[in-house]
Coordinates of C-alpha atoms and ligand atoms in Angstrom, one line a residue:
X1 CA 0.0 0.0 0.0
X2 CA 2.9 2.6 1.1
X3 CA 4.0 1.2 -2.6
X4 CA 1.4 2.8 -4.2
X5 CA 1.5 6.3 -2.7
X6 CA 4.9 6.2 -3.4
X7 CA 5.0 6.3 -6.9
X8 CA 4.0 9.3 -7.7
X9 CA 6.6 12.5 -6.5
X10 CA 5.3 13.0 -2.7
X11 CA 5.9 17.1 -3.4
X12 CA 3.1 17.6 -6.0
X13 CA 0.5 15.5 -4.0
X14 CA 1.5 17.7 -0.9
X15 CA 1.1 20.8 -3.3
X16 CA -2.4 19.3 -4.7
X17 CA -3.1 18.8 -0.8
X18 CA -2.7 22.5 0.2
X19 CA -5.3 23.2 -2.8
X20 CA -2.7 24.9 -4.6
X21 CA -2.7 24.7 -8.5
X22 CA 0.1 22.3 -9.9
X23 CA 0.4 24.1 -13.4
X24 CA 3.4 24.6 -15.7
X25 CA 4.7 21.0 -14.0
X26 CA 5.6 18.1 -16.5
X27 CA 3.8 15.0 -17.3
X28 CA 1.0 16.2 -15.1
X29 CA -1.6 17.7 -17.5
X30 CA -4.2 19.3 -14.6
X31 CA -4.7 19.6 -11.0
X32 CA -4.3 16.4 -8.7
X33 CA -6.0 15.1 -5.9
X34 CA -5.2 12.2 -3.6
X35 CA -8.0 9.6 -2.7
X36 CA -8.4 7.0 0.2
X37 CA -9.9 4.1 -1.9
X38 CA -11.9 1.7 1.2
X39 CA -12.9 -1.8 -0.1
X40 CA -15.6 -3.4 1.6
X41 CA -14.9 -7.3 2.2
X42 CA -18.8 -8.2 2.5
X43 CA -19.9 -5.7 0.6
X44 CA -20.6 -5.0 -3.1
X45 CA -19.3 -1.5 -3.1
X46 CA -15.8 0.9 -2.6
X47 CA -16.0 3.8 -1.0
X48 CA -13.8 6.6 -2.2
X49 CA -12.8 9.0 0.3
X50 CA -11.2 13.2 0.4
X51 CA -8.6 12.7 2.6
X52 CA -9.0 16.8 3.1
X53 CA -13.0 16.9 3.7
X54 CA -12.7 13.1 5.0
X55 CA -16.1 12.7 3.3
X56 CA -17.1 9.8 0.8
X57 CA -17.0 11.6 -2.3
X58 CA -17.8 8.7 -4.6
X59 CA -18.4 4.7 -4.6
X60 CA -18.2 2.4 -6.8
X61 CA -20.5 -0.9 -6.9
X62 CA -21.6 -3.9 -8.3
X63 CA -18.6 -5.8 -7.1
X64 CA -19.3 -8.3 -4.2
X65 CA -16.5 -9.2 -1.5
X66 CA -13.9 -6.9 -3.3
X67 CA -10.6 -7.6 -2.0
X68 CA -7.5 -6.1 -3.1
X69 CA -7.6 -2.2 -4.8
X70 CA -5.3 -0.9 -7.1
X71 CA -4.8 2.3 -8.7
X72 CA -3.5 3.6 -12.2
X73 CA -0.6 6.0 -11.3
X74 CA -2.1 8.2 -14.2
X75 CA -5.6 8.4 -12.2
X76 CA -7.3 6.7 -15.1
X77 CA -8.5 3.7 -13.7
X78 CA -9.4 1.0 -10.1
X79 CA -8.4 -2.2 -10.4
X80 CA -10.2 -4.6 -7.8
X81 CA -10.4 -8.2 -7.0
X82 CA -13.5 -9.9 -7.3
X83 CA -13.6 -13.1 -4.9
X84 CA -17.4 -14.4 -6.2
X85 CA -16.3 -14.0 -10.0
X86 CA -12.7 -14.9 -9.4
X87 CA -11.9 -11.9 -11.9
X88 CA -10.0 -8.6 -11.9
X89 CA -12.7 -5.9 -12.6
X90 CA -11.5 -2.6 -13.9
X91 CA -13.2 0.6 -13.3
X92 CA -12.9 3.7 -15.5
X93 CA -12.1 6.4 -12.6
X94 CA -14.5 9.2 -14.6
X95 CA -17.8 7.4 -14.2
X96 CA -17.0 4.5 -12.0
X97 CA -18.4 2.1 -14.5
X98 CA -16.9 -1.4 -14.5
X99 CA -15.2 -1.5 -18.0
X100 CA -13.3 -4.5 -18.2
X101 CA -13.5 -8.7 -15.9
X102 CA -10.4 -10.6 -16.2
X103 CA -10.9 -14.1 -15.9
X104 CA -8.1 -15.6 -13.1
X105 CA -6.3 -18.7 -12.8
X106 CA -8.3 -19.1 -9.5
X107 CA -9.9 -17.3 -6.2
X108 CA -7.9 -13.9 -6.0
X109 CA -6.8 -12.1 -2.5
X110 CA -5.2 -8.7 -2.8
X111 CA -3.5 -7.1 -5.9
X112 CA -0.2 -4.3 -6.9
X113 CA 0.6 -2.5 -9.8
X114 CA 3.6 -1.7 -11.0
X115 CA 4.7 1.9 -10.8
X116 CA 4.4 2.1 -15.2
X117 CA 1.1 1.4 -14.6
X118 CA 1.6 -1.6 -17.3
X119 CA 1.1 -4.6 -15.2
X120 CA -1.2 -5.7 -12.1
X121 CA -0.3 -8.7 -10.1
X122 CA -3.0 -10.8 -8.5
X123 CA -2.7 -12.9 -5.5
X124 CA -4.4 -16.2 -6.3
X125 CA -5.3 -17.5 -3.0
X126 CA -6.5 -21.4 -4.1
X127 CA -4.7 -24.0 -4.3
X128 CA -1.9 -24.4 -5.9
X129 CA -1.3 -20.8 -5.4
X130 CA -0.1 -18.3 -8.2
X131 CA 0.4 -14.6 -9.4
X132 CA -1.6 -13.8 -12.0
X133 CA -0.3 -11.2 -14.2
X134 CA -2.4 -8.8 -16.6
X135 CA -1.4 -6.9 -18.7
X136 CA -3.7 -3.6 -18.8
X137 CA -3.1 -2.5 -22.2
X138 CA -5.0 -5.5 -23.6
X139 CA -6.5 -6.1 -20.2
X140 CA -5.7 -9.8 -20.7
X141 CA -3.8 -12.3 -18.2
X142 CA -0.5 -12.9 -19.8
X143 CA 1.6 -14.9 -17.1
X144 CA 0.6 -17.2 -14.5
X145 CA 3.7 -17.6 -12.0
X146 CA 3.7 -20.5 -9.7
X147 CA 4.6 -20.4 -6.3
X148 CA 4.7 -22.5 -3.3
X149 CA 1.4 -22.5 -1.6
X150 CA -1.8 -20.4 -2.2
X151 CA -1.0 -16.2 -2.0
X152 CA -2.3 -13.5 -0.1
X153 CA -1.1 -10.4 -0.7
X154 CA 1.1 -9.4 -3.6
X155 CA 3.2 -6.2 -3.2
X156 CA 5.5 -4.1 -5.1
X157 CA 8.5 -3.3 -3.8
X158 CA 8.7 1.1 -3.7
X159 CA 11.7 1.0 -6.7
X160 CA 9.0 -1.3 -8.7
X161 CA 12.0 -3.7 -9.1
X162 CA 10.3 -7.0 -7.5
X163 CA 6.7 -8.5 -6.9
X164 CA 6.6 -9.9 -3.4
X165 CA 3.8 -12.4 -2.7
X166 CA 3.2 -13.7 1.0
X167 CA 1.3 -17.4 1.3
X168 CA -0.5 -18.7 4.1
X169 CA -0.8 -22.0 3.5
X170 CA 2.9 -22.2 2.0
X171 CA 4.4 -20.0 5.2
X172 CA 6.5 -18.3 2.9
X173 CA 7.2 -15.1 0.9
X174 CA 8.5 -15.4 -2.7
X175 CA 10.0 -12.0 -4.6
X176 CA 9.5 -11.9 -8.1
X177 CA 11.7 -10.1 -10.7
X178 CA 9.5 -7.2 -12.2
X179 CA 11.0 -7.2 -15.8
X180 CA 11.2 -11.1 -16.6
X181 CA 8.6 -11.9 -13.9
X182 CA 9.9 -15.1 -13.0
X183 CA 10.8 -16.0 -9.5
X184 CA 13.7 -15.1 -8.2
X185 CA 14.2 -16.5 -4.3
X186 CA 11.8 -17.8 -1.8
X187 CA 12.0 -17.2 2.0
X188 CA 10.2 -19.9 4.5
X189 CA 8.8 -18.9 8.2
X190 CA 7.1 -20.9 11.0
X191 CA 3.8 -19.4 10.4
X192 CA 1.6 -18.3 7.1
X193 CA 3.1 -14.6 5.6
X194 CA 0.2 -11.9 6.1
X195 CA 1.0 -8.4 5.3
X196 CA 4.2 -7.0 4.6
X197 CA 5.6 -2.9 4.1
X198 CA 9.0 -2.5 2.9
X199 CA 11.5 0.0 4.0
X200 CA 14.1 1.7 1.4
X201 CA 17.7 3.0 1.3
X202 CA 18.0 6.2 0.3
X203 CA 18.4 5.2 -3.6
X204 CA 15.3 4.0 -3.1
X205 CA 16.0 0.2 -3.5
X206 CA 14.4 -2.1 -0.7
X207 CA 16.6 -2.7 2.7
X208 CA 14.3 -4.6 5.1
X209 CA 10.1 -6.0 5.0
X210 CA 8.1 -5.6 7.7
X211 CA 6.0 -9.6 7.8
X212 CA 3.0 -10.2 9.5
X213 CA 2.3 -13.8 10.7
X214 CA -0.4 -16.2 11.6
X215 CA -0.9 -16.1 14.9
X216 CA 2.0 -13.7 16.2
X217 CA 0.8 -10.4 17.5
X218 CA 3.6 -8.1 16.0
X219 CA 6.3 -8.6 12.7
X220 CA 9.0 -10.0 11.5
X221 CA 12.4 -8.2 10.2
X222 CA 13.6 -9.3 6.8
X223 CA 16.9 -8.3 5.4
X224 CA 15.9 -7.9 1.9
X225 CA 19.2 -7.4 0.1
X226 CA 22.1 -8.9 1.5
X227 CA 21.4 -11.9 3.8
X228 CA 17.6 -12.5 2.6
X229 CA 16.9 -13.7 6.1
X230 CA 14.8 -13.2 9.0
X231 CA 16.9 -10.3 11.9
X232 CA 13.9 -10.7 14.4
X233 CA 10.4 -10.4 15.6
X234 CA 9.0 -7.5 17.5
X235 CA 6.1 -7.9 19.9
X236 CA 3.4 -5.3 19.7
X237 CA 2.3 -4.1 23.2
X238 CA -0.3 -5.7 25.5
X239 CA -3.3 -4.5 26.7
X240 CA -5.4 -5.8 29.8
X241 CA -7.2 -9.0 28.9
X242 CA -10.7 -7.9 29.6
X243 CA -10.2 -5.1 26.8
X244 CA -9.1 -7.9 24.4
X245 CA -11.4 -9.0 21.2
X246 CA -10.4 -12.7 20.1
X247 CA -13.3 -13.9 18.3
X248 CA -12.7 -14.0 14.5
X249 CA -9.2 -13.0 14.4
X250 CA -9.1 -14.9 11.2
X251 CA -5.7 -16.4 12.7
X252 CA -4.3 -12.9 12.1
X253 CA -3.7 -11.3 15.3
X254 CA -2.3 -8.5 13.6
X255 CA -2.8 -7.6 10.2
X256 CA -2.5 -4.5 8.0
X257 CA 0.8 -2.5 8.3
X258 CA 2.9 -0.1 6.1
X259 CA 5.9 2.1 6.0
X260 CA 4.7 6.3 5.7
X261 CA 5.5 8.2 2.8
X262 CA 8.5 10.1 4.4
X263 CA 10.1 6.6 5.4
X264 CA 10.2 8.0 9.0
X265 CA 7.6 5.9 10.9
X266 CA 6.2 1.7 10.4
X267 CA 2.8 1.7 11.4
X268 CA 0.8 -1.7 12.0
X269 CA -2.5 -2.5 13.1
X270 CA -3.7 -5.3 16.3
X271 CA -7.2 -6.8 15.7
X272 CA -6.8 -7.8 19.3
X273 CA -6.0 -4.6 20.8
X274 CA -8.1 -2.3 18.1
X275 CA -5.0 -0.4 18.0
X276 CA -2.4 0.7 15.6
X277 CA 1.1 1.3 16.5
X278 CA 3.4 3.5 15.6
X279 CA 7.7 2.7 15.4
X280 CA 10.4 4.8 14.3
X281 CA 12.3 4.2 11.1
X282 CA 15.1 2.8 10.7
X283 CA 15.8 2.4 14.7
X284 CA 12.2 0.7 15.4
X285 CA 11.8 2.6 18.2
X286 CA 8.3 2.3 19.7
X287 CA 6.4 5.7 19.4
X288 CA 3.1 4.9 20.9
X289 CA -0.8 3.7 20.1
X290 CA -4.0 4.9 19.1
X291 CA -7.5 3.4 19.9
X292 CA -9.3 3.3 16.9
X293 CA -12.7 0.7 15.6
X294 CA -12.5 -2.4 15.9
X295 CA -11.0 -5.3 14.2
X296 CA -8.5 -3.0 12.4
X297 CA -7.2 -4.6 9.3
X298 CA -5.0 -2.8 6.8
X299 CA -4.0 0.8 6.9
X300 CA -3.2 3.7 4.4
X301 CA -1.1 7.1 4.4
X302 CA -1.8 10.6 2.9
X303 CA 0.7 11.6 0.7
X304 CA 1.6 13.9 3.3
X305 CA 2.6 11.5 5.6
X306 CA 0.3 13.2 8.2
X307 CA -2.3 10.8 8.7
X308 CA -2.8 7.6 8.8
X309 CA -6.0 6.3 7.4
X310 CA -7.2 2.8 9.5
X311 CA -10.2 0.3 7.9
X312 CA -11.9 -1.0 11.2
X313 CA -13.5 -4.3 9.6
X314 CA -15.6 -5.0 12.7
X315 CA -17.1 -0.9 12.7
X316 CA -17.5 -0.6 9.5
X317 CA -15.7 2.6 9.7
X318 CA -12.1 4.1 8.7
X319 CA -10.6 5.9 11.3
X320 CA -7.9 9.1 10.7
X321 CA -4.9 9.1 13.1
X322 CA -3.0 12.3 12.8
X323 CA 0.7 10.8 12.7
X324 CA 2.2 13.9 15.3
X325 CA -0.3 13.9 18.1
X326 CA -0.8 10.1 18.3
X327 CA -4.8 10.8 18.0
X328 CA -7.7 9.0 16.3
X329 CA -9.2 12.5 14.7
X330 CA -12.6 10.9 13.2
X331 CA -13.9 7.9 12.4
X332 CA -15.7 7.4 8.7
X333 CA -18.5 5.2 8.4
X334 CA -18.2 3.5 5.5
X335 CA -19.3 -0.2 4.3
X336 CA -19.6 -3.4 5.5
X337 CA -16.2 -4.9 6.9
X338 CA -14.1 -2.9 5.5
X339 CA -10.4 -4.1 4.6
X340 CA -8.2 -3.2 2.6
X341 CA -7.1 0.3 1.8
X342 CA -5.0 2.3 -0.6
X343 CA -3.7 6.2 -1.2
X344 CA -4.5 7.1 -5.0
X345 CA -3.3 10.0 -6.9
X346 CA -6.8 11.0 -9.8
X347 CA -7.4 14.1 -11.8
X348 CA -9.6 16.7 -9.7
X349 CA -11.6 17.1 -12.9
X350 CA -12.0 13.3 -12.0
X351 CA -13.3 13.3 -8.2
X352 CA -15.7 16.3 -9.3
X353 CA -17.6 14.4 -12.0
X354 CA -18.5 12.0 -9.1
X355 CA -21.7 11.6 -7.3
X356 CA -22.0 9.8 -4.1
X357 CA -25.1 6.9 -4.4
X358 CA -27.1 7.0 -1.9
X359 CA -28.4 3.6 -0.7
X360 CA -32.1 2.9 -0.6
X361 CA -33.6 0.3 1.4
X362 CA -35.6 -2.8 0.5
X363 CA -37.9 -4.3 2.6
X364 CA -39.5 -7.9 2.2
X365 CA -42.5 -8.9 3.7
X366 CA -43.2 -11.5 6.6
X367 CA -45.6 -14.3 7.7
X368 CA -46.0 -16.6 10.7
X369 CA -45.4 -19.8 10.1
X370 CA -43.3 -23.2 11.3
X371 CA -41.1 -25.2 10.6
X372 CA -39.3 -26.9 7.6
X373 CA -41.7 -25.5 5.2
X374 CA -41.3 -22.1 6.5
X375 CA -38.1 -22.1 6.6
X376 CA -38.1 -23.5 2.9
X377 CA -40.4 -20.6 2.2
X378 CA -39.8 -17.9 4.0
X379 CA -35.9 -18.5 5.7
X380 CA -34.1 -19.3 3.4
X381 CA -34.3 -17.4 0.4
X382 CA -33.1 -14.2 3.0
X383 CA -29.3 -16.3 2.6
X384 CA -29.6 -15.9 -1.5
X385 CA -31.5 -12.4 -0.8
X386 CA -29.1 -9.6 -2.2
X387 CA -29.0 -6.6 0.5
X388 CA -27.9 -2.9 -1.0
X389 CA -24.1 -2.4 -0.2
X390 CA -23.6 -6.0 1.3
X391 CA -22.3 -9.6 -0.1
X392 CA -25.4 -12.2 0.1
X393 CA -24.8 -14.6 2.8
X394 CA -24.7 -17.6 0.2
X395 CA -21.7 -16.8 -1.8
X396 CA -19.5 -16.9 2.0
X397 CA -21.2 -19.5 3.4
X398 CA -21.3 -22.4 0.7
X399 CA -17.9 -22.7 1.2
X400 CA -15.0 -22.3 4.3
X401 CA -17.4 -21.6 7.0
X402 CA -19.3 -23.5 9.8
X403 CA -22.8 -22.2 9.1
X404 CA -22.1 -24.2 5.5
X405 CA -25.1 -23.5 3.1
X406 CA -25.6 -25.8 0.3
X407 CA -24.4 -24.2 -3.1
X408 CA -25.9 -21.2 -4.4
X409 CA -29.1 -22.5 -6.6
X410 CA -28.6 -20.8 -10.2
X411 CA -30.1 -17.4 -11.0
X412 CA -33.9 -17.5 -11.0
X413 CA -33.6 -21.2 -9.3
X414 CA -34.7 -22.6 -5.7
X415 CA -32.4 -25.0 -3.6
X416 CA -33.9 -28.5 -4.9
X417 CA -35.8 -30.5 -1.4
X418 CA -32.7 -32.5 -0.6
X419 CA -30.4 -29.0 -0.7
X420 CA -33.1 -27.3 1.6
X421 CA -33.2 -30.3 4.3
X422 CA -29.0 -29.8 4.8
X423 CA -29.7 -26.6 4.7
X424 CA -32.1 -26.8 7.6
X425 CA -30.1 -28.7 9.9
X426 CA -27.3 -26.2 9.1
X427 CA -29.4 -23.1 9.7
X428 CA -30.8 -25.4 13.0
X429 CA -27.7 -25.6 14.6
X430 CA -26.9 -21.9 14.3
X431 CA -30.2 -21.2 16.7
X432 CA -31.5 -21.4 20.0
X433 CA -35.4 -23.1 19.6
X434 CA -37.5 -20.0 21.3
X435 CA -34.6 -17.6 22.1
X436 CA -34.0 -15.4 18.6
X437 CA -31.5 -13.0 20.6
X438 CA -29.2 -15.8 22.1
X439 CA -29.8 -17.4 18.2
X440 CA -26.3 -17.0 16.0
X441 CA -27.9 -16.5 12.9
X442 CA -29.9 -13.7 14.6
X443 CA -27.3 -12.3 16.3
X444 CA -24.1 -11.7 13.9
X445 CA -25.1 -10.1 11.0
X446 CA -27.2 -7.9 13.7
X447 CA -25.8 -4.5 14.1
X448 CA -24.3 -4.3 17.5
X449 CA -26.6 -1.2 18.4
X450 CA -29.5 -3.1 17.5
X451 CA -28.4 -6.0 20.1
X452 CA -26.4 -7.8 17.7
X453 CA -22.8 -9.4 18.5
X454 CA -19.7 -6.8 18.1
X455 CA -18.0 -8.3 14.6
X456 CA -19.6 -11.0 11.8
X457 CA -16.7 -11.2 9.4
X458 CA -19.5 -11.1 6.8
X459 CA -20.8 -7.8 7.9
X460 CA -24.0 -6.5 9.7
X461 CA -27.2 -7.5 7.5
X462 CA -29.7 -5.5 9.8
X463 CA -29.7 -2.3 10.9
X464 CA -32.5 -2.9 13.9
X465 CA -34.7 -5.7 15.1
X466 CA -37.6 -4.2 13.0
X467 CA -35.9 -5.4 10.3
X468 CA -38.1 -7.6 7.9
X469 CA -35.2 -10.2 7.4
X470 CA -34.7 -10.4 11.1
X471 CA -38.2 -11.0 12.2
X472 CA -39.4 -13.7 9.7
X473 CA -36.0 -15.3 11.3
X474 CA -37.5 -14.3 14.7
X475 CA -40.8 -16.0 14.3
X476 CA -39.5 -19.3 12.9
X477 CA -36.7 -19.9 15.9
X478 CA -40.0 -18.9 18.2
X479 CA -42.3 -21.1 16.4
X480 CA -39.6 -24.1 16.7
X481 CA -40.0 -24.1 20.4
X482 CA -42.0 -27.2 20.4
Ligands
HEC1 C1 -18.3 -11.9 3.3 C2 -18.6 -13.2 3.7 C3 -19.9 -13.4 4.6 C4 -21.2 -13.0 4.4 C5 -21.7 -12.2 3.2 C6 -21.9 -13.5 5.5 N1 -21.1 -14.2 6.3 FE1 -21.7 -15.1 8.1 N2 -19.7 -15.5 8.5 C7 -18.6 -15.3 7.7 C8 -17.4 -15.8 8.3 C9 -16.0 -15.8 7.7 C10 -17.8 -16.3 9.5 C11 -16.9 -17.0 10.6 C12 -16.7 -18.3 10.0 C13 -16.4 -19.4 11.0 O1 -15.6 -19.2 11.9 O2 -17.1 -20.4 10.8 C14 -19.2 -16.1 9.6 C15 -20.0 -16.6 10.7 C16 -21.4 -16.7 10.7 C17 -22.2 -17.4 11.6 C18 -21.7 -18.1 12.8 C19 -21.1 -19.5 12.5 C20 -20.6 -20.2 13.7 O3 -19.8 -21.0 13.5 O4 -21.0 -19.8 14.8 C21 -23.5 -17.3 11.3 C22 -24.7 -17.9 11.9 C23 -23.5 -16.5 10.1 N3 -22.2 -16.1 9.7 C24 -24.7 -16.1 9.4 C25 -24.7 -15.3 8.3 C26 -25.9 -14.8 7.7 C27 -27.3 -15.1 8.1 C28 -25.5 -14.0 6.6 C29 -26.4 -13.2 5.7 C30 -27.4 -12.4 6.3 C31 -24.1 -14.0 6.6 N4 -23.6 -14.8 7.6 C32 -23.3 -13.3 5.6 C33 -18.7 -14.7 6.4 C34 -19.8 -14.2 5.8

């Protein structure tokens, strides 16, 4: 992420910043303006924010559980990952429109581009694991480059020299040569490679990554050029139990980190602590922590290096920590779990063609009834039901998860009699006969202000009791009593 704000010269985003006009400079042909771009991990939308208003000034949609965002260094185009179509969708930055879906070699996790703007590299997450490259002149996937285990994150190092891709499953980063795009040296840990942030010489050219691992509440340092091995691990601080969150930590204790633009301070975020944390560069001297939402999971810069800009996927906010004063200045609600986030550099001609969406609300209706039938009826189709701004509970829960749906039936088709009975005893097992609060399938995707639990990795579904959705549930956990 600190990769992409880095590309373009730091000075004329500052300048763009201060509102002041960036005429009579070359290879910029107007006025610039820098963007927070916020994906939404259960939702269908990205929200664009001014990082000088920090205000949503635009969204795009129609993409459900969007991963990883990219950004043309020219301001021309988003690139996101789509995990339900397994493609990369490209979105013209003037009208939002998706434009282009690139087919992947498999499930995608987070994406880079290359500072030329030429090439994005796609982490392909399923098994056996990959980097797709596309090209996005011909918006085409031209290279497929193997690696060992199923990737994450991809990365581009700040020079643009290498493509580093973290695995899970294959507890290992590999870095990948930019120019021939073949692999050049692969580097195993203990634990599955989350997040990574690179620090640079002053030539620009990598000297240590910062690596985030499964189940270790801090980072690892990586000598990048000489040795290519691991220096040590640094603990983030502790906080008193009671304050702790470790429900859904998604085996990522901490996760989200990056270097600032200035190269003076690492920043990393702790899901159990709903803090970020600040440490000096290059002495890793610890600075100090903000509170911010909770479950924060990836973090962004402006170009300033003033603030940091935090996605909390469990508040469905992004908080903005002013760098100096160590302090969580507002917190911007935005959509549902959102995850990763990136600095982009578009035309201001750009952010003022855009016009925020407003959501509207649908509403189904409800009837009493009991059991299997109504749940055949009535239940069930609110898990294919598509909700404004937020994934549908199918596409996340026919596969990976305990509350395991049957697959999705095809557009315009019901879950055949055998697929609804499985799905019963599934949905069954997620409830409390007579007791819809103390009910899991009631309470998660309930916002927390409504009485709902405090994070659902796959967002909050209802905003209040009152919703439709929530009572039909309501009457047929009731109605199973006897
Ligand atoms: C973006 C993906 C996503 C979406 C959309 C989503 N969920 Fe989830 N949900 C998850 C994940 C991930 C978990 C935690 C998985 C686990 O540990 O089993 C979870 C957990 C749950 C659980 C608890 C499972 C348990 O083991 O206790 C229930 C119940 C649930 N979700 C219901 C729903 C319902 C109902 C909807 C739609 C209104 C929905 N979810 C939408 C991803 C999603």
């Amino acid at each position: 992420m600190a990769a992409t704000t880095r590309r373009f010269p730091c000075h004329l985003l500052t300048l763009s910043l201060l509102g002041i006009v960036t005429l009579g400079l070359p290879t910029v042909a107007g006025a610039q303006k820098s963007i927070i771009v916020q994906t939404n991990a259960a939702g269908d939308n990205v929200h664009l924010i001014d990082p000088v208003s920090n205000t949503i000034v635009g969204e795009i949609s129609g993409i459900e559980v969007n991963h990883g965002a990219a950004a043309a260094p020219d301001g021309s185009r988003f690139y996101v990952s789509n995990e339900v179509d397994h493609t990369l969708d490209a979105v013209d930055a003037r009208t939002l429109d998706i434009t282009h879906k690139v087919p992947l070699s498999g499930r995608p996790n987070n994406v880079a581009i290359r500072g030329d703007g030429r090439r994005v590299y796609v982490a392909i997450v399923s098994s056996p694991g990959a980097v797709d490259v596309i090209d996005t002149v011909s918006m085409e996937r031209v290279k497929r480059i193997a690696t060992a285990g199923g990737v994450h994150n991809t990365f581009m190092t700040p020079d643009s020299k290498y493509v580093v891709a973290g695995s899970i499953a294959g507890r290992n980063l590999t870095v990948i040569d930019a120019e021939s795009e073949v692999a050049l040296w692969t580097l195993f840990f203990n634990a599955g490679v989350r997040p990574m942030s690179f620090e640079t010489h002053p030539d620009g050219s990598t000297k240590r990554i910062f690596v985030q691992l499964s189940n270790f509440h801090g980072f690892a340092v990586v000598n990048f050029d000489e040795r290519r091995e691991e220096l040590n691990r640094i603990e983030l601080p502790e906080i008193p139990e009671v304050e702790r969150h470790t429900e859904f930590l998604q085996g990522s204790p901490s996760h989200g980190q990056g270097v600032a633009p200035d190269g003076k301070t690492l920043w990393l975020c702790s899901k159990v602590n709903s803090h970020v944390y600040a440490y000096s560069l290059p002495d890793l001297k610890y600075l100090g922590g903000v509170h911010v939402g909770s479950h924060p999971d990836w973090l962004t810069f402006s170009p300033d290096s003033k603030y940091v800009y935090v996605a909390n996927a469990g508040s469905n906010s992004t908080s903005v920590v002013n760098v100096e004063t160590l302090k969580e200045v507002v917190q911007i609600p935005v959509g549902q779990v959102p995850k990763r986030v990136i600095t982009a550099v578009v035309p201001e001609a750009t952010v003022a063609g855009w016009k925020t969406a407003t959501a509207t609300s649908r509403a189904s209706t409800s009837r009493e009834a009991l059991d299997y039938e109504f749940f055949r009826e009535q239940v069930e189709p609110i898990f294919v039901h598509k909700r404004e701004g937020r994934a549908r509970c199918v596409v996340c829960h026919a596969t990976r998860t305990r509350f395991r749906l049957q697959a999705s039936p095809p557009e315009g088709a019901t879950w055949t009699a055998e697929q609804s009975r499985r799905n019963f005893e599934t949905a069954r097992r997620m409830v409390v006969p007579g007791d819809p609060l103390g009910s899991r399938l009631l309470q998660l995707p309930l916002a927390e202000e409504a009485g709902g639990n405090s994070f659902h990795p796959g967002g909050k579904h209802w905003t209040s009791q009152t919703d439709p959705e929530w009572q039909t549930i309501a009457s047929w956990i009731r109605g199973s009593r006897d």
